Amino acid sequence: MPTMKTYTIASCAAWWCAALIGAATLGGCAGDGGLAIGGAGAPHDTLTQVSTIDALLAGQYDGHISCGEMLRHGGFGLGTFDALDGEMVVLGGHVYQVRSDGHVYTPGPDTPTPFATVCRFRADDRLVVEAGTTWEALQQQIDARLGNVNYFYAVKLTGRFKVMKTRAVPAQAKPYPELADAAKGQSVFDMTEVSGTLVGFRCPPYVTGMNVPGYHVHFLTDDRRAGGHVLDLELANTAVCEIDRLDRYEVLLPSDPEALRQLDLSKDRGKELNDVERGGGK
Ligand SMILES: [Zn+2]
């Protein structure tokens, strides 16, 4: 049985201070408009990912692209950090790190990531979602709205949640275990009556092995004190889900040729991914 720690989120002034200080540090680093850092990066409607989900499942947790470099490709997204140290939420051009201690940190631009997915979010559709909508129902409603599920979509929903259940995986030590094992030590956070933003993607089925087919969504509270990888939710109030269709797909593989050399990426890790995504890990 997985060892699962459950925390109830409570107020903590220190978290807020840490978030404020960190945000100030990273403040000029990048943004949704791709400011600063050379003006390079992906155009709109591009999903850019760092490495592949199967490399992460196989235990490749060494970060090889910095958050600063990642932000050149988009200021909206999710992922994880070097050594699998928590859940990444990228919102408004800022990177937030939800660690397994339940605190939210704001890492500097040099912090490396082994896996992340970002875009320059620009909504081209909006869906009104009623109070009481569950996680399952929300996915179905978005799917129905999309019509065509063979594109990539970024989804963003800011609202109040009656239920928000998230998790964060703790940092791992070398030799790294595979993700299915690492996720057994995850912390689970049960929040109620909390306001915040869902940040995520819906990827088409053909990305199997590369990214997460279906929905992969992280959460960050409005006060930036809590969040994580979403396991379950229920909306407290009616909210608007913003949707951005992405028709370009960019993958940033590690420039270090040794990074992926030792990994067996030939096997089907679909079941592992499903277990990790929906109940357990990234
Ligand atoms: Zn995740």
PDB file of C-alpha atoms and ligand atoms in Angstrom:
ATOM      1  CA  MET A   1       0.000   0.000   0.000  1.00  0.00           C
ATOM      2  CA  PRO A   2       1.291   3.498  -0.773  1.00  0.00           C
ATOM      3  CA  THR A   3       2.350   5.526   2.216  1.00  0.00           C
ATOM      4  CA  MET A   4       0.128   8.554   1.991  1.00  0.00           C
ATOM      5  CA  LYS A   5       0.369  11.601   4.181  1.00  0.00           C
ATOM      6  CA  THR A   6      -2.678  13.784   4.423  1.00  0.00           C
ATOM      7  CA  TYR A   7      -2.537  17.416   5.393  1.00  0.00           C
ATOM      8  CA  THR A   8      -5.275  19.901   5.955  1.00  0.00           C
ATOM      9  CA  ILE A   9      -4.317  23.296   4.636  1.00  0.00           C
ATOM     10  CA  ALA A  10      -4.362  26.052   7.214  1.00  0.00           C
ATOM     11  CA  SER A  11      -3.245  29.643   7.191  1.00  0.00           C
ATOM     12  CA  CYS A  12       0.438  30.286   7.771  1.00  0.00           C
ATOM     13  CA  ALA A  13       1.827  33.788   7.488  1.00  0.00           C
ATOM     14  CA  ALA A  14       5.352  32.505   6.865  1.00  0.00           C
ATOM     15  CA  TRP A  15       4.302  30.832   3.610  1.00  0.00           C
ATOM     16  CA  TRP A  16       2.929  34.068   2.334  1.00  0.00           C
ATOM     17  CA  CYS A  17       6.114  35.934   3.156  1.00  0.00           C
ATOM     18  CA  ALA A  18       8.199  33.312   1.379  1.00  0.00           C
ATOM     19  CA  ALA A  19       5.968  33.562  -1.662  1.00  0.00           C
ATOM     20  CA  LEU A  20       6.196  37.347  -1.715  1.00  0.00           C
ATOM     21  CA  ILE A  21       9.974  37.390  -1.408  1.00  0.00           C
ATOM     22  CA  GLY A  22      10.333  34.729  -4.082  1.00  0.00           C
ATOM     23  CA  ALA A  23       7.932  36.432  -6.438  1.00  0.00           C
ATOM     24  CA  ALA A  24       9.937  39.608  -6.159  1.00  0.00           C
ATOM     25  CA  THR A  25      13.124  37.683  -6.985  1.00  0.00           C
ATOM     26  CA  LEU A  26      11.680  36.119 -10.087  1.00  0.00           C
ATOM     27  CA  GLY A  27       9.537  39.088 -11.003  1.00  0.00           C
ATOM     28  CA  GLY A  28      11.499  40.351 -13.987  1.00  0.00           C
ATOM     29  CA  CYS A  29      12.272  36.927 -15.348  1.00  0.00           C
ATOM     30  CA  ALA A  30       9.607  36.426 -17.980  1.00  0.00           C
ATOM     31  CA  GLY A  31       5.931  36.624 -18.696  1.00  0.00           C
ATOM     32  CA  ASP A  32       3.055  35.469 -20.805  1.00  0.00           C
ATOM     33  CA  GLY A  33       4.099  37.941 -23.421  1.00  0.00           C
ATOM     34  CA  GLY A  34       7.605  36.491 -23.437  1.00  0.00           C
ATOM     35  CA  LEU A  35       9.270  39.668 -22.248  1.00  0.00           C
ATOM     36  CA  ALA A  36      12.964  39.884 -21.448  1.00  0.00           C
ATOM     37  CA  ILE A  37      15.420  37.076 -22.171  1.00  0.00           C
ATOM     38  CA  GLY A  38      16.148  37.748 -25.802  1.00  0.00           C
ATOM     39  CA  GLY A  39      12.665  37.702 -27.289  1.00  0.00           C
ATOM     40  CA  ALA A  40      13.119  34.129 -28.534  1.00  0.00           C
ATOM     41  CA  GLY A  41      10.818  31.232 -27.712  1.00  0.00           C
ATOM     42  CA  ALA A  42       7.702  29.680 -29.117  1.00  0.00           C
ATOM     43  CA  PRO A  43       4.910  31.573 -30.883  1.00  0.00           C
ATOM     44  CA  HIS A  44       1.340  31.572 -29.619  1.00  0.00           C
ATOM     45  CA  ASP A  45      -0.686  28.366 -29.868  1.00  0.00           C
ATOM     46  CA  THR A  46       2.378  26.235 -29.224  1.00  0.00           C
ATOM     47  CA  LEU A  47       2.591  23.613 -26.513  1.00  0.00           C
ATOM     48  CA  THR A  48       6.216  23.380 -25.438  1.00  0.00           C
ATOM     49  CA  GLN A  49       7.390  20.587 -23.194  1.00  0.00           C
ATOM     50  CA  VAL A  50      10.673  19.842 -21.461  1.00  0.00           C
ATOM     51  CA  SER A  51      11.743  16.184 -21.951  1.00  0.00           C
ATOM     52  CA  THR A  52       9.102  13.444 -22.098  1.00  0.00           C
ATOM     53  CA  ILE A  53       6.684  11.943 -19.597  1.00  0.00           C
ATOM     54  CA  ASP A  54       8.139   8.464 -20.099  1.00  0.00           C
ATOM     55  CA  ALA A  55      11.621   9.720 -19.221  1.00  0.00           C
ATOM     56  CA  LEU A  56      10.109  11.067 -15.990  1.00  0.00           C
ATOM     57  CA  LEU A  57       8.293   7.785 -15.338  1.00  0.00           C
ATOM     58  CA  ALA A  58      11.613   6.005 -15.842  1.00  0.00           C
ATOM     59  CA  GLY A  59      13.239   8.107 -13.102  1.00  0.00           C
ATOM     60  CA  GLN A  60      14.990  10.845 -15.124  1.00  0.00           C
ATOM     61  CA  TYR A  61      14.571  13.578 -12.486  1.00  0.00           C
ATOM     62  CA  ASP A  62      17.725  15.563 -13.219  1.00  0.00           C
ATOM     63  CA  GLY A  63      16.673  19.007 -14.372  1.00  0.00           C
ATOM     64  CA  HIS A  64      18.408  20.075 -17.549  1.00  0.00           C
ATOM     65  CA  ILE A  65      16.552  23.223 -18.589  1.00  0.00           C
ATOM     66  CA  SER A  66      16.244  26.220 -16.283  1.00  0.00           C
ATOM     67  CA  CYS A  67      12.937  27.772 -15.318  1.00  0.00           C
ATOM     68  CA  GLY A  68      14.179  30.992 -16.919  1.00  0.00           C
ATOM     69  CA  GLU A  69      14.743  29.237 -20.261  1.00  0.00           C
ATOM     70  CA  MET A  70      11.401  27.448 -19.950  1.00  0.00           C
ATOM     71  CA  LEU A  71       9.597  30.758 -19.412  1.00  0.00           C
ATOM     72  CA  ARG A  72      10.806  31.961 -22.805  1.00  0.00           C
ATOM     73  CA  HIS A  73       8.368  29.418 -24.253  1.00  0.00           C
ATOM     74  CA  GLY A  74       5.389  30.420 -22.142  1.00  0.00           C
ATOM     75  CA  GLY A  75       4.284  31.824 -18.809  1.00  0.00           C
ATOM     76  CA  PHE A  76       1.455  29.327 -18.248  1.00  0.00           C
ATOM     77  CA  GLY A  77       1.857  25.667 -17.428  1.00  0.00           C
ATOM     78  CA  LEU A  78       2.909  22.915 -15.072  1.00  0.00           C
ATOM     79  CA  GLY A  79       5.659  20.426 -14.347  1.00  0.00           C
ATOM     80  CA  THR A  80       8.097  19.418 -11.670  1.00  0.00           C
ATOM     81  CA  PHE A  81      11.584  20.316 -10.468  1.00  0.00           C
ATOM     82  CA  ASP A  82      15.053  18.835 -10.199  1.00  0.00           C
ATOM     83  CA  ALA A  83      14.974  15.622  -8.110  1.00  0.00           C
ATOM     84  CA  LEU A  84      11.164  15.586  -8.460  1.00  0.00           C
ATOM     85  CA  ASP A  85      10.970  18.223  -5.733  1.00  0.00           C
ATOM     86  CA  GLY A  86       7.277  19.135  -5.779  1.00  0.00           C
ATOM     87  CA  GLU A  87       4.670  20.275  -8.276  1.00  0.00           C
ATOM     88  CA  MET A  88       5.247  23.204 -10.620  1.00  0.00           C
ATOM     89  CA  VAL A  89       2.549  25.761 -11.385  1.00  0.00           C
ATOM     90  CA  VAL A  90       3.393  28.455 -13.971  1.00  0.00           C
ATOM     91  CA  LEU A  91       0.948  31.319 -13.885  1.00  0.00           C
ATOM     92  CA  GLY A  92       1.239  34.884 -15.096  1.00  0.00           C
ATOM     93  CA  GLY A  93       4.872  34.335 -16.023  1.00  0.00           C
ATOM     94  CA  HIS A  94       5.808  33.257 -12.496  1.00  0.00           C
ATOM     95  CA  VAL A  95       6.922  29.812 -11.401  1.00  0.00           C
ATOM     96  CA  TYR A  96       5.526  28.388  -8.154  1.00  0.00           C
ATOM     97  CA  GLN A  97       6.774  25.263  -6.421  1.00  0.00           C
ATOM     98  CA  VAL A  98       4.319  23.323  -4.264  1.00  0.00           C
ATOM     99  CA  ARG A  99       6.488  21.070  -2.140  1.00  0.00           C
ATOM    100  CA  SER A 100       5.359  17.973  -0.248  1.00  0.00           C
ATOM    101  CA  ASP A 101       5.501  19.985   2.993  1.00  0.00           C
ATOM    102  CA  GLY A 102       2.468  21.853   1.666  1.00  0.00           C
ATOM    103  CA  HIS A 103       4.299  25.168   1.394  1.00  0.00           C
ATOM    104  CA  VAL A 104       4.539  27.153  -1.837  1.00  0.00           C
ATOM    105  CA  TYR A 105       7.952  28.451  -2.874  1.00  0.00           C
ATOM    106  CA  THR A 106       9.046  30.625  -5.775  1.00  0.00           C
ATOM    107  CA  PRO A 107      12.267  29.212  -7.227  1.00  0.00           C
ATOM    108  CA  GLY A 108      14.750  31.416  -9.034  1.00  0.00           C
ATOM    109  CA  PRO A 109      15.250  31.419 -12.820  1.00  0.00           C
ATOM    110  CA  ASP A 110      18.275  29.114 -12.607  1.00  0.00           C
ATOM    111  CA  THR A 111      16.289  26.299 -10.975  1.00  0.00           C
ATOM    112  CA  PRO A 112      16.272  23.351 -13.392  1.00  0.00           C
ATOM    113  CA  THR A 113      13.278  21.257 -14.427  1.00  0.00           C
ATOM    114  CA  PRO A 114      13.300  17.656 -15.706  1.00  0.00           C
ATOM    115  CA  PHE A 115       9.731  17.861 -17.058  1.00  0.00           C
ATOM    116  CA  ALA A 116       7.382  20.736 -17.740  1.00  0.00           C
ATOM    117  CA  THR A 117       4.690  21.800 -20.196  1.00  0.00           C
ATOM    118  CA  VAL A 118       4.063  25.462 -20.997  1.00  0.00           C
ATOM    119  CA  CYS A 119       2.370  27.756 -23.502  1.00  0.00           C
ATOM    120  CA  ARG A 120       1.608  31.426 -23.987  1.00  0.00           C
ATOM    121  CA  PHE A 121      -1.976  31.313 -22.805  1.00  0.00           C
ATOM    122  CA  ARG A 122      -4.449  33.317 -24.861  1.00  0.00           C
ATOM    123  CA  ALA A 123      -8.039  32.137 -24.493  1.00  0.00           C
ATOM    124  CA  ASP A 124      -9.986  31.590 -27.677  1.00  0.00           C
ATOM    125  CA  ASP A 125     -13.048  30.059 -26.031  1.00  0.00           C
ATOM    126  CA  ARG A 126     -14.833  30.313 -22.703  1.00  0.00           C
ATOM    127  CA  LEU A 127     -17.137  27.838 -21.011  1.00  0.00           C
ATOM    128  CA  VAL A 128     -19.448  28.662 -18.114  1.00  0.00           C
ATOM    129  CA  VAL A 129     -19.273  25.931 -15.476  1.00  0.00           C
ATOM    130  CA  GLU A 130     -21.969  25.652 -12.822  1.00  0.00           C
ATOM    131  CA  ALA A 131     -21.519  25.431  -9.061  1.00  0.00           C
ATOM    132  CA  GLY A 132     -21.359  21.826  -7.878  1.00  0.00           C
ATOM    133  CA  THR A 133     -19.448  20.621 -10.943  1.00  0.00           C
ATOM    134  CA  THR A 134     -17.078  17.775 -10.091  1.00  0.00           C
ATOM    135  CA  TRP A 135     -13.662  17.042 -11.603  1.00  0.00           C
ATOM    136  CA  GLU A 136     -15.111  14.237 -13.714  1.00  0.00           C
ATOM    137  CA  ALA A 137     -17.994  16.403 -14.914  1.00  0.00           C
ATOM    138  CA  LEU A 138     -15.686  19.335 -15.648  1.00  0.00           C
ATOM    139  CA  GLN A 139     -13.560  17.168 -17.947  1.00  0.00           C
ATOM    140  CA  GLN A 140     -16.668  15.908 -19.731  1.00  0.00           C
ATOM    141  CA  GLN A 141     -18.043  19.418 -20.159  1.00  0.00           C
ATOM    142  CA  ILE A 142     -14.789  20.732 -21.589  1.00  0.00           C
ATOM    143  CA  ASP A 143     -14.543  17.737 -23.933  1.00  0.00           C
ATOM    144  CA  ALA A 144     -18.082  18.391 -25.156  1.00  0.00           C
ATOM    145  CA  ARG A 145     -17.222  22.028 -25.772  1.00  0.00           C
ATOM    146  CA  LEU A 146     -14.025  21.223 -27.661  1.00  0.00           C
ATOM    147  CA  GLY A 147     -15.708  18.947 -30.136  1.00  0.00           C
ATOM    148  CA  ASN A 148     -12.335  18.031 -31.626  1.00  0.00           C
ATOM    149  CA  VAL A 149     -10.158  16.267 -29.055  1.00  0.00           C
ATOM    150  CA  ASN A 150      -7.269  15.666 -31.440  1.00  0.00           C
ATOM    151  CA  TYR A 151      -5.664  19.047 -30.789  1.00  0.00           C
ATOM    152  CA  PHE A 152      -3.800  20.239 -27.713  1.00  0.00           C
ATOM    153  CA  TYR A 153      -5.652  22.567 -25.362  1.00  0.00           C
ATOM    154  CA  ALA A 154      -4.591  24.685 -22.425  1.00  0.00           C
ATOM    155  CA  VAL A 155      -7.296  25.211 -19.803  1.00  0.00           C
ATOM    156  CA  LYS A 156      -7.492  27.847 -17.088  1.00  0.00           C
ATOM    157  CA  LEU A 157     -10.232  28.260 -14.523  1.00  0.00           C
ATOM    158  CA  THR A 158     -10.190  30.741 -11.671  1.00  0.00           C
ATOM    159  CA  GLY A 159     -12.917  30.167  -9.117  1.00  0.00           C
ATOM    160  CA  ARG A 160     -13.974  29.047  -5.697  1.00  0.00           C
ATOM    161  CA  PHE A 161     -13.889  25.377  -4.863  1.00  0.00           C
ATOM    162  CA  LYS A 162     -15.953  23.546  -2.278  1.00  0.00           C
ATOM    163  CA  VAL A 163     -13.516  20.637  -2.571  1.00  0.00           C
ATOM    164  CA  MET A 164      -9.931  20.705  -3.813  1.00  0.00           C
ATOM    165  CA  LYS A 165      -7.783  17.613  -3.375  1.00  0.00           C
ATOM    166  CA  THR A 166      -4.199  17.852  -4.569  1.00  0.00           C
ATOM    167  CA  ARG A 167      -0.939  16.095  -4.043  1.00  0.00           C
ATOM    168  CA  ALA A 168       2.776  16.848  -4.133  1.00  0.00           C
ATOM    169  CA  VAL A 169       5.612  14.354  -4.480  1.00  0.00           C
ATOM    170  CA  PRO A 170       8.665  14.738  -2.221  1.00  0.00           C
ATOM    171  CA  ALA A 171      12.209  15.276  -3.525  1.00  0.00           C
ATOM    172  CA  GLN A 172      13.973  12.023  -4.361  1.00  0.00           C
ATOM    173  CA  ALA A 173      17.512  10.864  -3.610  1.00  0.00           C
ATOM    174  CA  LYS A 174      19.794   9.047  -6.058  1.00  0.00           C
ATOM    175  CA  PRO A 175      19.680   6.380  -7.291  1.00  0.00           C
ATOM    176  CA  TYR A 176      16.255   7.642  -8.304  1.00  0.00           C
ATOM    177  CA  PRO A 177      13.311   5.256  -8.071  1.00  0.00           C
ATOM    178  CA  GLU A 178      10.851   5.127 -10.945  1.00  0.00           C
ATOM    179  CA  LEU A 179       7.957   7.569 -10.652  1.00  0.00           C
ATOM    180  CA  ALA A 180       5.403   4.916  -9.711  1.00  0.00           C
ATOM    181  CA  ASP A 181       7.495   4.191  -6.587  1.00  0.00           C
ATOM    182  CA  ALA A 182       8.384   7.812  -5.869  1.00  0.00           C
ATOM    183  CA  ALA A 183       4.689   8.725  -5.926  1.00  0.00           C
ATOM    184  CA  LYS A 184       3.986   6.340  -3.069  1.00  0.00           C
ATOM    185  CA  GLY A 185       5.516   8.887  -0.713  1.00  0.00           C
ATOM    186  CA  GLN A 186       3.315  11.726  -1.934  1.00  0.00           C
ATOM    187  CA  SER A 187       1.537  14.147   0.367  1.00  0.00           C
ATOM    188  CA  VAL A 188      -2.176  14.644  -0.223  1.00  0.00           C
ATOM    189  CA  PHE A 189      -3.824  17.977   0.588  1.00  0.00           C
ATOM    190  CA  ASP A 190      -7.542  18.159   1.267  1.00  0.00           C
ATOM    191  CA  MET A 191      -8.730  21.728   0.928  1.00  0.00           C
ATOM    192  CA  THR A 192     -12.262  23.022   1.336  1.00  0.00           C
ATOM    193  CA  GLU A 193     -13.799  26.359   0.397  1.00  0.00           C
ATOM    194  CA  VAL A 194     -10.687  27.615  -1.318  1.00  0.00           C
ATOM    195  CA  SER A 195     -10.227  30.140  -4.131  1.00  0.00           C
ATOM    196  CA  GLY A 196      -7.628  29.679  -6.814  1.00  0.00           C
ATOM    197  CA  THR A 197      -6.743  28.826 -10.386  1.00  0.00           C
ATOM    198  CA  LEU A 198      -6.626  25.557 -12.295  1.00  0.00           C
ATOM    199  CA  VAL A 199      -3.697  25.506 -14.723  1.00  0.00           C
ATOM    200  CA  GLY A 200      -3.522  22.620 -17.116  1.00  0.00           C
ATOM    201  CA  PHE A 201      -3.647  20.928 -20.450  1.00  0.00           C
ATOM    202  CA  ARG A 202      -5.672  18.431 -22.385  1.00  0.00           C
ATOM    203  CA  CYS A 203      -3.442  16.448 -24.702  1.00  0.00           C
ATOM    204  CA  PRO A 204      -4.654  14.184 -27.532  1.00  0.00           C
ATOM    205  CA  PRO A 205      -4.377  10.391 -27.252  1.00  0.00           C
ATOM    206  CA  TYR A 206      -1.479  10.202 -29.702  1.00  0.00           C
ATOM    207  CA  VAL A 207       0.955  11.843 -27.243  1.00  0.00           C
ATOM    208  CA  THR A 208       1.234   8.595 -25.310  1.00  0.00           C
ATOM    209  CA  GLY A 209       4.813   8.264 -24.118  1.00  0.00           C
ATOM    210  CA  MET A 210       5.542  11.941 -24.746  1.00  0.00           C
ATOM    211  CA  ASN A 211       3.085  13.763 -22.484  1.00  0.00           C
ATOM    212  CA  VAL A 212      -0.117  12.949 -20.589  1.00  0.00           C
ATOM    213  CA  PRO A 213      -3.065  11.975 -22.817  1.00  0.00           C
ATOM    214  CA  GLY A 214      -6.228  13.629 -21.479  1.00  0.00           C
ATOM    215  CA  TYR A 215      -6.235  16.162 -18.675  1.00  0.00           C
ATOM    216  CA  HIS A 216      -3.278  17.077 -16.488  1.00  0.00           C
ATOM    217  CA  VAL A 217      -4.071  19.987 -14.195  1.00  0.00           C
ATOM    218  CA  HIS A 218      -2.321  21.702 -11.300  1.00  0.00           C
ATOM    219  CA  PHE A 219      -3.816  24.197  -8.842  1.00  0.00           C
ATOM    220  CA  LEU A 220      -2.645  27.315  -7.038  1.00  0.00           C
ATOM    221  CA  THR A 221      -4.666  29.229  -4.463  1.00  0.00           C
ATOM    222  CA  ASP A 222      -5.307  32.944  -4.928  1.00  0.00           C
ATOM    223  CA  ASP A 223      -3.162  33.695  -1.876  1.00  0.00           C
ATOM    224  CA  ARG A 224      -0.323  31.539  -3.314  1.00  0.00           C
ATOM    225  CA  ARG A 225      -0.140  29.510  -0.089  1.00  0.00           C
ATOM    226  CA  ALA A 226      -1.200  26.082  -1.363  1.00  0.00           C
ATOM    227  CA  GLY A 227      -1.736  24.029  -4.476  1.00  0.00           C
ATOM    228  CA  GLY A 228      -0.499  20.891  -6.187  1.00  0.00           C
ATOM    229  CA  HIS A 229      -1.399  18.273  -8.778  1.00  0.00           C
ATOM    230  CA  VAL A 230      -5.198  18.037  -8.909  1.00  0.00           C
ATOM    231  CA  LEU A 231      -6.726  14.701  -7.897  1.00  0.00           C
ATOM    232  CA  ASP A 232     -10.300  15.822  -7.285  1.00  0.00           C
ATOM    233  CA  LEU A 233     -12.414  18.953  -7.018  1.00  0.00           C
ATOM    234  CA  GLU A 234     -15.905  20.382  -6.785  1.00  0.00           C
ATOM    235  CA  LEU A 235     -16.769  23.935  -7.751  1.00  0.00           C
ATOM    236  CA  ALA A 236     -18.424  26.058  -5.051  1.00  0.00           C
ATOM    237  CA  ASN A 237     -19.588  28.808  -7.410  1.00  0.00           C
ATOM    238  CA  THR A 238     -20.273  29.216 -11.097  1.00  0.00           C
ATOM    239  CA  ALA A 239     -17.017  29.922 -12.917  1.00  0.00           C
ATOM    240  CA  VAL A 240     -15.644  30.476 -16.403  1.00  0.00           C
ATOM    241  CA  CYS A 241     -13.205  27.983 -17.888  1.00  0.00           C
ATOM    242  CA  GLU A 242     -10.914  29.586 -20.456  1.00  0.00           C
ATOM    243  CA  ILE A 243      -9.671  27.392 -23.280  1.00  0.00           C
ATOM    244  CA  ASP A 244      -6.751  27.956 -25.647  1.00  0.00           C
ATOM    245  CA  ARG A 245      -6.410  25.633 -28.639  1.00  0.00           C
ATOM    246  CA  LEU A 246      -2.790  24.813 -29.435  1.00  0.00           C
ATOM    247  CA  ASP A 247      -1.858  23.528 -32.879  1.00  0.00           C
ATOM    248  CA  ARG A 248       1.928  23.470 -32.599  1.00  0.00           C
ATOM    249  CA  TYR A 249       3.949  21.019 -30.511  1.00  0.00           C
ATOM    250  CA  GLU A 250       7.545  21.618 -29.439  1.00  0.00           C
ATOM    251  CA  VAL A 251       9.735  19.259 -27.400  1.00  0.00           C
ATOM    252  CA  LEU A 252      12.937  20.371 -25.682  1.00  0.00           C
ATOM    253  CA  LEU A 253      15.109  17.310 -25.125  1.00  0.00           C
ATOM    254  CA  PRO A 254      18.169  17.514 -22.858  1.00  0.00           C
ATOM    255  CA  SER A 255      21.153  18.964 -24.673  1.00  0.00           C
ATOM    256  CA  ASP A 256      23.399  16.658 -22.605  1.00  0.00           C
ATOM    257  CA  PRO A 257      23.642  13.453 -24.700  1.00  0.00           C
ATOM    258  CA  GLU A 258      24.151  11.418 -21.517  1.00  0.00           C
ATOM    259  CA  ALA A 259      20.835  12.501 -20.019  1.00  0.00           C
ATOM    260  CA  LEU A 260      18.606   9.949 -21.726  1.00  0.00           C
ATOM    261  CA  ARG A 261      21.242   7.344 -22.634  1.00  0.00           C
ATOM    262  CA  GLN A 262      20.628   4.907 -19.794  1.00  0.00           C
ATOM    263  CA  LEU A 263      16.832   4.930 -19.998  1.00  0.00           C
ATOM    264  CA  ASP A 264      14.730   2.196 -21.552  1.00  0.00           C
ATOM    265  CA  LEU A 265      12.066   4.255 -23.300  1.00  0.00           C
ATOM    266  CA  SER A 266      10.822   1.396 -25.456  1.00  0.00           C
ATOM    267  CA  LYS A 267       8.283  -0.020 -23.040  1.00  0.00           C
ATOM    268  CA  ASP A 268       4.626   0.931 -22.703  1.00  0.00           C
ATOM    269  CA  ARG A 269       4.261   2.883 -19.479  1.00  0.00           C
ATOM    270  CA  GLY A 270       0.605   3.748 -20.010  1.00  0.00           C
ATOM    271  CA  LYS A 271      -0.687   1.933 -16.947  1.00  0.00           C
ATOM    272  CA  GLU A 272       2.042   3.368 -14.720  1.00  0.00           C
ATOM    273  CA  LEU A 273       1.166   6.827 -15.974  1.00  0.00           C
ATOM    274  CA  ASN A 274      -2.509   6.370 -15.327  1.00  0.00           C
ATOM    275  CA  ASP A 275      -1.878   5.149 -11.768  1.00  0.00           C
ATOM    276  CA  VAL A 276       0.505   8.008 -11.081  1.00  0.00           C
ATOM    277  CA  GLU A 277      -1.713  10.678 -12.639  1.00  0.00           C
ATOM    278  CA  ARG A 278      -5.081   9.811 -11.225  1.00  0.00           C
ATOM    279  CA  GLY A 279      -4.234   8.472  -7.804  1.00  0.00           C
ATOM    280  CA  GLY A 280      -0.695   8.587  -7.146  1.00  0.00           C
ATOM    281  CA  GLY A 281       2.243  10.788  -8.744  1.00  0.00           C
ATOM    282  CA  LYS A 282       3.042  13.878 -11.576  1.00  0.00           C
TER     283      LYS A 282
HETATM  284 ZN    ZN B   1       1.041  16.933 -12.222  1.00  0.00          ZN
END
